[in-house]
Amino acid sequence: MVIEIADNLMQGKRGLITGVANDHSIAWNIAKRLRQSGAELAFTYQNEALLSRVEKLAAMAGSDIVMPCDVENDDQIENIFHVLAEKWGKFDFFVHAIAFSDRNELIGKYCNTNRQNFLNTLNISCYSFTHMCRLAYPMMNEGGSALTLTYLGSSRPVPNYNVMGVAKAALEASVMYLAYDLGEYKIRVNAISAGPMRTLAGAGIGNARKLYNFQAQHNALNRPINTEDIGGSGLYLLSDLSGGVTGEIHFVDCGFNKFSVTLPEHI
Ligand code: NAD
């Protein structure tokens, strides 16, 4: 099945999508929406186990640019931008939807985090965005946009989110510094702070189902967020519609972050 193009908001725009593992991935749901608006896309995959799945999804999005990229491997990161330089020259946007931590540390107390997993989590989930922005911006057109994904656990302790929350705090600070740095080149940098979604990464957090249900029941709209919510906000932040928006952490969580007490029966 090929994704039908429904409007031309992203016609003539090209961009890189990282972090697709399967069709539940947030990155894929943003990619799908971008493609429906006519964007031309390139994809990365983390390892061989994911290659055939990412290739199939890329083909649905009309793309045959599928490149290996484990962000612990500098050569692979650099290779992405060599390939894009050859294929496209310049491009307009990129999505960073990459995070990892040892799941044994995504349960229980944060204070038990060991140094190695702390550094590894920050390296994969935070530093990789800075690294990619540094390589990407010289190849991005004016008006370009970079987007990463974060979660409320960056600014409030969420049970079991632990070291990932610390990595997301650093990632959100990076968004602001990168927005400042790249503003000179008229490139915008933003993050979506998504409510819990049922993805591979989401399932790695201890008691994920309880967290998902709790947030779905205790927000202003009294529902979980869905793939259209994510796709639409991604499209907005990566298109010219958000031309004056940079350094922003944009919540897509049905309002959960705005309330201290939300009674389900009251909504
Ligand atoms: P996902 O498992 O579909 O995506 C995570 C991606 O990270 C995978 O594609 C995986 O291959 C990639 N990855 C992990 N380690 C990597 C490495 N070393 N090199 C390259 N890629 C690597 O899950 P998702 O929920 O779509 O996660 C995407 C982003 O959204 C993550 O940053 C996550 O923290 C964030 N997020 C998720 C939720 C949620 O509830 N699912 C909520 C808020 C934010």
mmCIF file of C-alpha atoms and ligand atoms in Angstrom:
data_model
loop_
_atom_site.group_PDB
_atom_site.id
_atom_site.type_symbol
_atom_site.label_atom_id
_atom_site.label_comp_id
_atom_site.label_asym_id
_atom_site.label_seq_id
_atom_site.Cartn_x
_atom_site.Cartn_y
_atom_site.Cartn_z
ATOM 1 C CA MET A 1 0.000 0.000 0.000
ATOM 2 C CA VAL A 2 1.279 3.441 -0.896
ATOM 3 C CA ILE A 3 0.347 6.529 1.121
ATOM 4 C CA GLU A 4 -1.915 8.814 -0.920
ATOM 5 C CA ILE A 5 -0.953 12.463 -1.100
ATOM 6 C CA ALA A 6 -3.887 14.484 0.238
ATOM 7 C CA ASP A 7 -2.612 18.082 0.256
ATOM 8 C CA ASN A 8 0.496 19.964 -0.872
ATOM 9 C CA LEU A 9 1.620 21.687 2.336
ATOM 10 C CA MET A 10 5.006 19.918 2.193
ATOM 11 C CA GLN A 11 5.284 19.751 -1.603
ATOM 12 C CA GLY A 12 8.908 20.333 -2.619
ATOM 13 C CA LYS A 13 10.201 19.733 0.924
ATOM 14 C CA ARG A 14 12.593 16.959 1.807
ATOM 15 C CA GLY A 15 13.425 15.532 5.192
ATOM 16 C CA LEU A 16 15.077 12.832 7.242
ATOM 17 C CA ILE A 17 13.135 10.600 9.616
ATOM 18 C CA THR A 18 15.004 8.713 12.353
ATOM 19 C CA GLY A 19 13.562 6.413 14.994
ATOM 20 C CA VAL A 20 11.180 4.223 13.006
ATOM 21 C CA ALA A 21 11.106 0.725 14.504
ATOM 22 C CA ASN A 22 7.616 -0.308 13.367
ATOM 23 C CA ASP A 23 4.255 1.139 12.371
ATOM 24 C CA HIS A 24 3.505 2.110 15.979
ATOM 25 C CA SER A 25 6.586 4.322 16.193
ATOM 26 C CA ILE A 26 5.946 8.014 16.755
ATOM 27 C CA ALA A 27 8.448 8.751 13.961
ATOM 28 C CA TRP A 28 6.416 6.675 11.512
ATOM 29 C CA ASN A 29 3.197 8.436 12.420
ATOM 30 C CA ILE A 30 4.814 11.804 11.807
ATOM 31 C CA ALA A 31 6.353 10.506 8.559
ATOM 32 C CA LYS A 32 2.981 9.264 7.321
ATOM 33 C CA ARG A 33 1.382 12.663 7.872
ATOM 34 C CA LEU A 34 4.286 14.464 6.188
ATOM 35 C CA ARG A 35 3.986 12.178 3.186
ATOM 36 C CA GLN A 36 0.239 12.805 2.955
ATOM 37 C CA SER A 37 1.206 16.463 2.559
ATOM 38 C CA GLY A 38 3.648 15.670 -0.235
ATOM 39 C CA ALA A 39 7.037 15.603 1.565
ATOM 40 C CA GLU A 40 9.894 13.554 0.160
ATOM 41 C CA LEU A 41 11.416 11.413 2.917
ATOM 42 C CA ALA A 42 14.574 9.494 3.821
ATOM 43 C CA PHE A 43 14.734 7.022 6.703
ATOM 44 C CA THR A 44 17.283 5.484 9.061
ATOM 45 C CA TYR A 45 17.152 2.155 10.888
ATOM 46 C CA GLN A 46 19.035 1.231 14.049
ATOM 47 C CA ASN A 47 20.114 -2.317 13.190
ATOM 48 C CA GLU A 48 19.687 -5.198 10.730
ATOM 49 C CA ALA A 49 16.771 -6.645 12.708
ATOM 50 C CA LEU A 50 14.739 -3.552 11.831
ATOM 51 C CA LEU A 51 15.869 -3.138 8.216
ATOM 52 C CA SER A 52 13.147 -5.024 6.350
ATOM 53 C CA ARG A 53 10.369 -3.418 8.400
ATOM 54 C CA VAL A 54 11.749 0.091 7.858
ATOM 55 C CA GLU A 55 12.279 -0.612 4.136
ATOM 56 C CA LYS A 56 8.627 -1.647 3.777
ATOM 57 C CA LEU A 57 7.378 1.456 5.579
ATOM 58 C CA ALA A 58 9.730 3.683 3.580
ATOM 59 C CA ALA A 59 8.361 2.180 0.358
ATOM 60 C CA MET A 60 4.814 3.021 1.516
ATOM 61 C CA ALA A 61 6.041 6.587 1.873
ATOM 62 C CA GLY A 62 7.490 6.479 -1.663
ATOM 63 C CA SER A 63 11.104 6.403 -0.402
ATOM 64 C CA ASP A 64 14.024 4.143 -1.262
ATOM 65 C CA ILE A 65 16.522 6.056 0.895
ATOM 66 C CA VAL A 66 16.984 3.819 3.942
ATOM 67 C CA MET A 67 20.276 4.174 5.814
ATOM 68 C CA PRO A 68 21.791 2.399 8.819
ATOM 69 C CA CYS A 69 22.227 4.575 11.878
ATOM 70 C CA ASP A 70 23.047 3.449 15.361
ATOM 71 C CA VAL A 71 23.731 6.775 17.081
ATOM 72 C CA GLU A 72 26.518 5.180 19.130
ATOM 73 C CA ASN A 73 28.409 4.877 15.848
ATOM 74 C CA ASP A 74 29.799 8.237 14.639
ATOM 75 C CA ASP A 75 30.667 6.865 11.182
ATOM 76 C CA GLN A 76 27.075 5.814 10.597
ATOM 77 C CA ILE A 77 25.779 9.228 11.687
ATOM 78 C CA GLU A 78 28.192 10.978 9.317
ATOM 79 C CA ASN A 79 27.307 8.598 6.513
ATOM 80 C CA ILE A 80 23.643 9.681 6.623
ATOM 81 C CA PHE A 81 24.612 13.210 5.736
ATOM 82 C CA HIS A 82 27.056 12.097 3.011
ATOM 83 C CA VAL A 83 24.275 10.066 1.416
ATOM 84 C CA LEU A 84 21.807 12.950 1.672
ATOM 85 C CA ALA A 85 24.388 15.358 0.222
ATOM 86 C CA GLU A 86 24.710 13.044 -2.774
ATOM 87 C CA LYS A 87 21.006 12.328 -3.220
ATOM 88 C CA TRP A 88 19.494 15.682 -2.329
ATOM 89 C CA GLY A 89 22.178 18.320 -1.794
ATOM 90 C CA LYS A 90 20.060 20.308 0.643
ATOM 91 C CA PHE A 91 17.000 19.371 2.661
ATOM 92 C CA ASP A 92 14.359 21.025 4.831
ATOM 93 C CA PHE A 93 13.638 19.111 8.031
ATOM 94 C CA PHE A 94 14.547 16.218 10.242
ATOM 95 C CA VAL A 95 12.903 14.203 12.990
ATOM 96 C CA HIS A 96 14.878 12.762 15.901
ATOM 97 C CA ALA A 97 12.764 10.128 17.663
ATOM 98 C CA ILE A 98 15.467 8.107 19.381
ATOM 99 C CA ALA A 99 15.761 7.077 23.017
ATOM 100 C CA PHE A 100 17.207 4.168 24.933
ATOM 101 C CA SER A 101 17.972 3.136 28.502
ATOM 102 C CA ASP A 102 18.564 -0.198 30.196
ATOM 103 C CA ARG A 103 15.018 -1.271 31.058
ATOM 104 C CA ASN A 104 16.251 -2.633 34.406
ATOM 105 C CA GLU A 105 16.685 0.993 35.393
ATOM 106 C CA LEU A 106 13.246 2.068 34.157
ATOM 107 C CA ILE A 107 11.652 0.526 37.200
ATOM 108 C CA GLY A 108 12.109 1.301 40.883
ATOM 109 C CA LYS A 109 14.151 4.168 42.211
ATOM 110 C CA TYR A 110 16.073 6.722 40.130
ATOM 111 C CA CYS A 111 18.840 6.855 42.748
ATOM 112 C CA ASN A 112 19.867 3.316 41.768
ATOM 113 C CA THR A 113 20.971 4.431 38.281
ATOM 114 C CA ASN A 114 24.551 3.432 37.629
ATOM 115 C CA ARG A 115 27.092 5.659 35.917
ATOM 116 C CA GLN A 116 27.388 3.572 32.780
ATOM 117 C CA ASN A 117 23.651 3.515 32.094
ATOM 118 C CA PHE A 118 23.351 7.195 33.007
ATOM 119 C CA LEU A 119 25.982 8.115 30.413
ATOM 120 C CA ASN A 120 24.638 5.687 27.832
ATOM 121 C CA THR A 121 21.077 6.969 28.221
ATOM 122 C CA LEU A 122 22.175 10.602 27.906
ATOM 123 C CA ASN A 123 24.408 9.757 24.947
ATOM 124 C CA ILE A 124 21.744 7.932 22.916
ATOM 125 C CA SER A 125 18.669 9.900 23.963
ATOM 126 C CA CYS A 126 20.094 13.420 24.176
ATOM 127 C CA TYR A 127 23.566 13.928 22.722
ATOM 128 C CA SER A 128 22.571 12.262 19.441
ATOM 129 C CA PHE A 129 20.185 15.140 18.714
ATOM 130 C CA THR A 130 22.903 17.758 19.176
ATOM 131 C CA HIS A 131 25.282 15.687 17.044
ATOM 132 C CA MET A 132 22.736 15.360 14.233
ATOM 133 C CA CYS A 133 21.813 19.049 14.345
ATOM 134 C CA ARG A 134 25.488 19.976 13.985
ATOM 135 C CA LEU A 135 25.858 17.823 10.866
ATOM 136 C CA ALA A 136 22.438 18.700 9.459
ATOM 137 C CA TYR A 137 22.270 22.478 9.655
ATOM 138 C CA PRO A 138 24.866 23.295 6.958
ATOM 139 C CA MET A 139 22.754 21.178 4.597
ATOM 140 C CA MET A 140 19.390 22.630 5.550
ATOM 141 C CA ASN A 141 17.528 25.289 3.610
ATOM 142 C CA GLU A 142 16.520 28.546 5.273
ATOM 143 C CA GLY A 143 13.225 27.993 7.044
ATOM 144 C CA GLY A 144 14.288 24.429 7.902
ATOM 145 C CA SER A 145 13.009 22.699 11.002
ATOM 146 C CA ALA A 146 14.373 20.048 13.391
ATOM 147 C CA LEU A 147 12.103 18.169 15.757
ATOM 148 C CA THR A 148 12.741 15.834 18.679
ATOM 149 C CA LEU A 149 10.472 13.946 21.080
ATOM 150 C CA THR A 150 10.306 14.377 24.826
ATOM 151 C CA TYR A 151 8.056 13.564 27.777
ATOM 152 C CA LEU A 152 6.755 15.293 30.901
ATOM 153 C CA GLY A 153 9.059 13.125 33.049
ATOM 154 C CA SER A 154 11.731 15.734 32.158
ATOM 155 C CA SER A 155 10.272 18.290 34.521
ATOM 156 C CA ARG A 156 8.269 16.227 37.044
ATOM 157 C CA PRO A 157 9.193 12.887 38.518
ATOM 158 C CA VAL A 158 7.103 10.171 36.862
ATOM 159 C CA PRO A 159 7.340 6.770 38.579
ATOM 160 C CA ASN A 160 9.878 4.495 36.828
ATOM 161 C CA TYR A 161 10.788 7.053 34.139
ATOM 162 C CA ASN A 162 13.949 7.707 36.149
ATOM 163 C CA VAL A 163 17.142 8.352 34.181
ATOM 164 C CA MET A 164 15.122 8.820 30.995
ATOM 165 C CA GLY A 165 13.521 11.856 32.655
ATOM 166 C CA VAL A 166 16.973 13.280 33.322
ATOM 167 C CA ALA A 167 17.937 12.644 29.688
ATOM 168 C CA LYS A 168 14.743 14.363 28.510
ATOM 169 C CA ALA A 169 15.510 17.371 30.743
ATOM 170 C CA ALA A 170 18.898 17.647 29.043
ATOM 171 C CA LEU A 171 17.261 17.144 25.650
ATOM 172 C CA GLU A 172 14.781 19.970 26.302
ATOM 173 C CA ALA A 173 17.618 22.278 27.367
ATOM 174 C CA SER A 174 19.448 21.260 24.174
ATOM 175 C CA VAL A 175 16.382 22.255 22.135
ATOM 176 C CA MET A 176 16.651 25.790 23.491
ATOM 177 C CA TYR A 177 20.411 26.078 22.943
ATOM 178 C CA LEU A 178 20.151 24.591 19.462
ATOM 179 C CA ALA A 179 17.263 26.928 18.614
ATOM 180 C CA TYR A 180 19.482 29.814 19.656
ATOM 181 C CA ASP A 181 22.508 28.546 17.688
ATOM 182 C CA LEU A 182 20.662 27.620 14.505
ATOM 183 C CA GLY A 183 18.385 30.647 14.525
ATOM 184 C CA GLU A 184 21.241 32.503 12.845
ATOM 185 C CA TYR A 185 20.700 30.241 9.812
ATOM 186 C CA LYS A 186 16.885 30.586 10.034
ATOM 187 C CA ILE A 187 16.549 26.986 11.123
ATOM 188 C CA ARG A 188 14.037 26.205 13.868
ATOM 189 C CA VAL A 189 14.401 23.574 16.589
ATOM 190 C CA ASN A 190 11.464 22.280 18.634
ATOM 191 C CA ALA A 191 10.262 19.289 20.618
ATOM 192 C CA ILE A 192 6.941 17.554 20.985
ATOM 193 C CA SER A 193 6.249 16.421 24.524
ATOM 194 C CA ALA A 194 3.943 13.498 23.840
ATOM 195 C CA GLY A 195 1.547 11.827 26.229
ATOM 196 C CA PRO A 196 2.146 8.081 26.706
ATOM 197 C CA MET A 197 1.735 5.977 23.564
ATOM 198 C CA ARG A 198 1.873 2.212 23.095
ATOM 199 C CA THR A 199 5.207 1.803 21.339
ATOM 200 C CA LEU A 200 8.276 -0.400 21.825
ATOM 201 C CA ALA A 201 10.113 2.313 23.753
ATOM 202 C CA GLY A 202 6.983 3.125 25.768
ATOM 203 C CA ALA A 203 6.601 -0.537 26.776
ATOM 204 C CA GLY A 204 10.108 -0.498 28.264
ATOM 205 C CA ILE A 205 9.027 1.715 31.152
ATOM 206 C CA GLY A 206 7.982 -0.091 34.313
ATOM 207 C CA ASN A 207 4.174 -0.291 34.732
ATOM 208 C CA ALA A 208 3.744 1.362 31.315
ATOM 209 C CA ARG A 209 0.134 0.266 31.034
ATOM 210 C CA LYS A 210 -0.830 1.893 34.344
ATOM 211 C CA LEU A 211 0.880 5.128 33.318
ATOM 212 C CA TYR A 212 -0.880 5.077 29.935
ATOM 213 C CA ASN A 213 -4.295 4.476 31.525
ATOM 214 C CA PHE A 214 -3.754 7.055 34.251
ATOM 215 C CA GLN A 215 -2.786 9.820 31.825
ATOM 216 C CA ALA A 216 -5.615 8.909 29.453
ATOM 217 C CA GLN A 217 -8.173 9.215 32.255
ATOM 218 C CA HIS A 218 -6.770 12.300 33.955
ATOM 219 C CA ASN A 219 -6.503 14.878 31.206
ATOM 220 C CA ALA A 220 -8.755 17.623 29.914
ATOM 221 C CA LEU A 221 -9.991 15.640 26.907
ATOM 222 C CA ASN A 222 -10.416 12.399 28.875
ATOM 223 C CA ARG A 223 -8.801 10.220 26.213
ATOM 224 C CA PRO A 224 -5.371 8.904 25.249
ATOM 225 C CA ILE A 225 -3.451 10.747 22.571
ATOM 226 C CA ASN A 226 -3.537 9.068 19.180
ATOM 227 C CA THR A 227 -1.442 8.817 16.052
ATOM 228 C CA GLU A 228 -3.341 11.644 14.306
ATOM 229 C CA ASP A 229 -2.589 13.985 17.233
ATOM 230 C CA ILE A 230 1.120 13.255 16.863
ATOM 231 C CA GLY A 231 1.105 13.377 13.063
ATOM 232 C CA GLY A 232 -0.730 16.695 12.948
ATOM 233 C CA SER A 233 1.507 18.396 15.500
ATOM 234 C CA GLY A 234 4.597 17.019 13.768
ATOM 235 C CA LEU A 235 3.372 18.399 10.456
ATOM 236 C CA TYR A 236 2.728 21.809 12.022
ATOM 237 C CA LEU A 237 6.181 22.032 13.619
ATOM 238 C CA LEU A 238 8.010 20.818 10.497
ATOM 239 C CA SER A 239 6.093 22.970 8.007
ATOM 240 C CA ASP A 240 6.031 26.699 7.346
ATOM 241 C CA LEU A 241 2.810 26.899 9.396
ATOM 242 C CA SER A 242 5.006 27.175 12.507
ATOM 243 C CA GLY A 243 7.444 29.619 10.870
ATOM 244 C CA GLY A 244 7.737 31.793 13.997
ATOM 245 C CA VAL A 245 8.051 28.918 16.478
ATOM 246 C CA THR A 246 11.445 27.790 17.775
ATOM 247 C CA GLY A 247 12.936 26.570 21.052
ATOM 248 C CA GLU A 248 9.467 25.348 22.007
ATOM 249 C CA ILE A 249 8.403 22.271 23.970
ATOM 250 C CA HIS A 250 4.977 21.625 22.475
ATOM 251 C CA PHE A 251 2.763 19.386 24.617
ATOM 252 C CA VAL A 252 0.600 16.860 22.796
ATOM 253 C CA ASP A 253 -0.935 15.214 25.848
ATOM 254 C CA CYS A 254 -4.619 16.225 25.840
ATOM 255 C CA GLY A 255 -3.762 18.877 28.427
ATOM 256 C CA PHE A 256 -2.434 16.499 31.104
ATOM 257 C CA ASN A 257 0.526 18.724 31.965
ATOM 258 C CA LYS A 258 -1.682 21.725 32.756
ATOM 259 C CA PHE A 259 -3.649 20.291 35.665
ATOM 260 C CA SER A 260 -2.807 19.419 39.240
ATOM 261 C CA VAL A 261 -6.038 17.529 39.945
ATOM 262 C CA THR A 262 -8.323 16.220 37.207
ATOM 263 C CA LEU A 263 -11.248 14.104 38.308
ATOM 264 C CA PRO A 264 -12.399 11.754 35.521
ATOM 265 C CA GLU A 265 -16.088 11.955 36.531
ATOM 266 C CA HIS A 266 -15.929 15.758 36.520
ATOM 267 C CA ILE A 267 -14.743 16.072 32.877
HETATM 268 P P1 NAD B 1 9.948 3.339 19.307
HETATM 269 O O1 NAD B 1 10.500 2.182 20.067
HETATM 270 O O2 NAD B 1 9.032 3.057 18.189
HETATM 271 O O3 NAD B 1 11.122 4.292 18.802
HETATM 272 C C1 NAD B 1 12.341 4.416 19.482
HETATM 273 C C2 NAD B 1 13.415 4.395 18.421
HETATM 274 O O4 NAD B 1 14.698 4.643 18.991
HETATM 275 C C3 NAD B 1 13.486 3.048 17.708
HETATM 276 O O5 NAD B 1 13.307 3.238 16.327
HETATM 277 C C4 NAD B 1 14.892 2.571 17.999
HETATM 278 O O6 NAD B 1 15.453 1.843 16.920
HETATM 279 C C5 NAD B 1 15.602 3.906 18.213
HETATM 280 N N1 NAD B 1 16.881 3.741 18.916
HETATM 281 C C6 NAD B 1 17.125 3.286 20.162
HETATM 282 N N2 NAD B 1 18.456 3.241 20.388
HETATM 283 C C7 NAD B 1 19.054 3.694 19.249
HETATM 284 C C8 NAD B 1 20.405 3.865 18.836
HETATM 285 N N3 NAD B 1 21.442 3.537 19.644
HETATM 286 N N4 NAD B 1 20.647 4.349 17.606
HETATM 287 C C9 NAD B 1 19.624 4.664 16.756
HETATM 288 N N5 NAD B 1 18.332 4.493 17.079
HETATM 289 C C10 NAD B 1 18.048 4.021 18.313
HETATM 290 O O7 NAD B 1 9.215 4.234 20.424
HETATM 291 P P2 NAD B 1 8.615 5.702 20.351
HETATM 292 O O8 NAD B 1 7.721 5.794 21.549
HETATM 293 O O9 NAD B 1 8.092 6.004 19.016
HETATM 294 O O10 NAD B 1 9.900 6.602 20.676
HETATM 295 C C11 NAD B 1 10.290 7.700 19.873
HETATM 296 C C12 NAD B 1 10.632 8.886 20.760
HETATM 297 O O11 NAD B 1 9.434 9.361 21.377
HETATM 298 C C13 NAD B 1 11.607 8.584 21.891
HETATM 299 O O12 NAD B 1 12.487 9.685 22.043
HETATM 300 C C14 NAD B 1 10.698 8.493 23.098
HETATM 301 O O13 NAD B 1 11.363 8.781 24.321
HETATM 302 C C15 NAD B 1 9.708 9.577 22.741
HETATM 303 N N6 NAD B 1 8.445 9.563 23.494
HETATM 304 C C16 NAD B 1 7.692 8.451 23.546
HETATM 305 C C17 NAD B 1 6.509 8.460 24.270
HETATM 306 C C18 NAD B 1 5.658 7.208 24.368
HETATM 307 O O14 NAD B 1 4.796 7.152 25.233
HETATM 308 N N7 NAD B 1 5.836 6.223 23.515
HETATM 309 C C19 NAD B 1 6.089 9.620 24.918
HETATM 310 C C20 NAD B 1 6.885 10.767 24.835
HETATM 311 C C21 NAD B 1 8.058 10.732 24.113
#
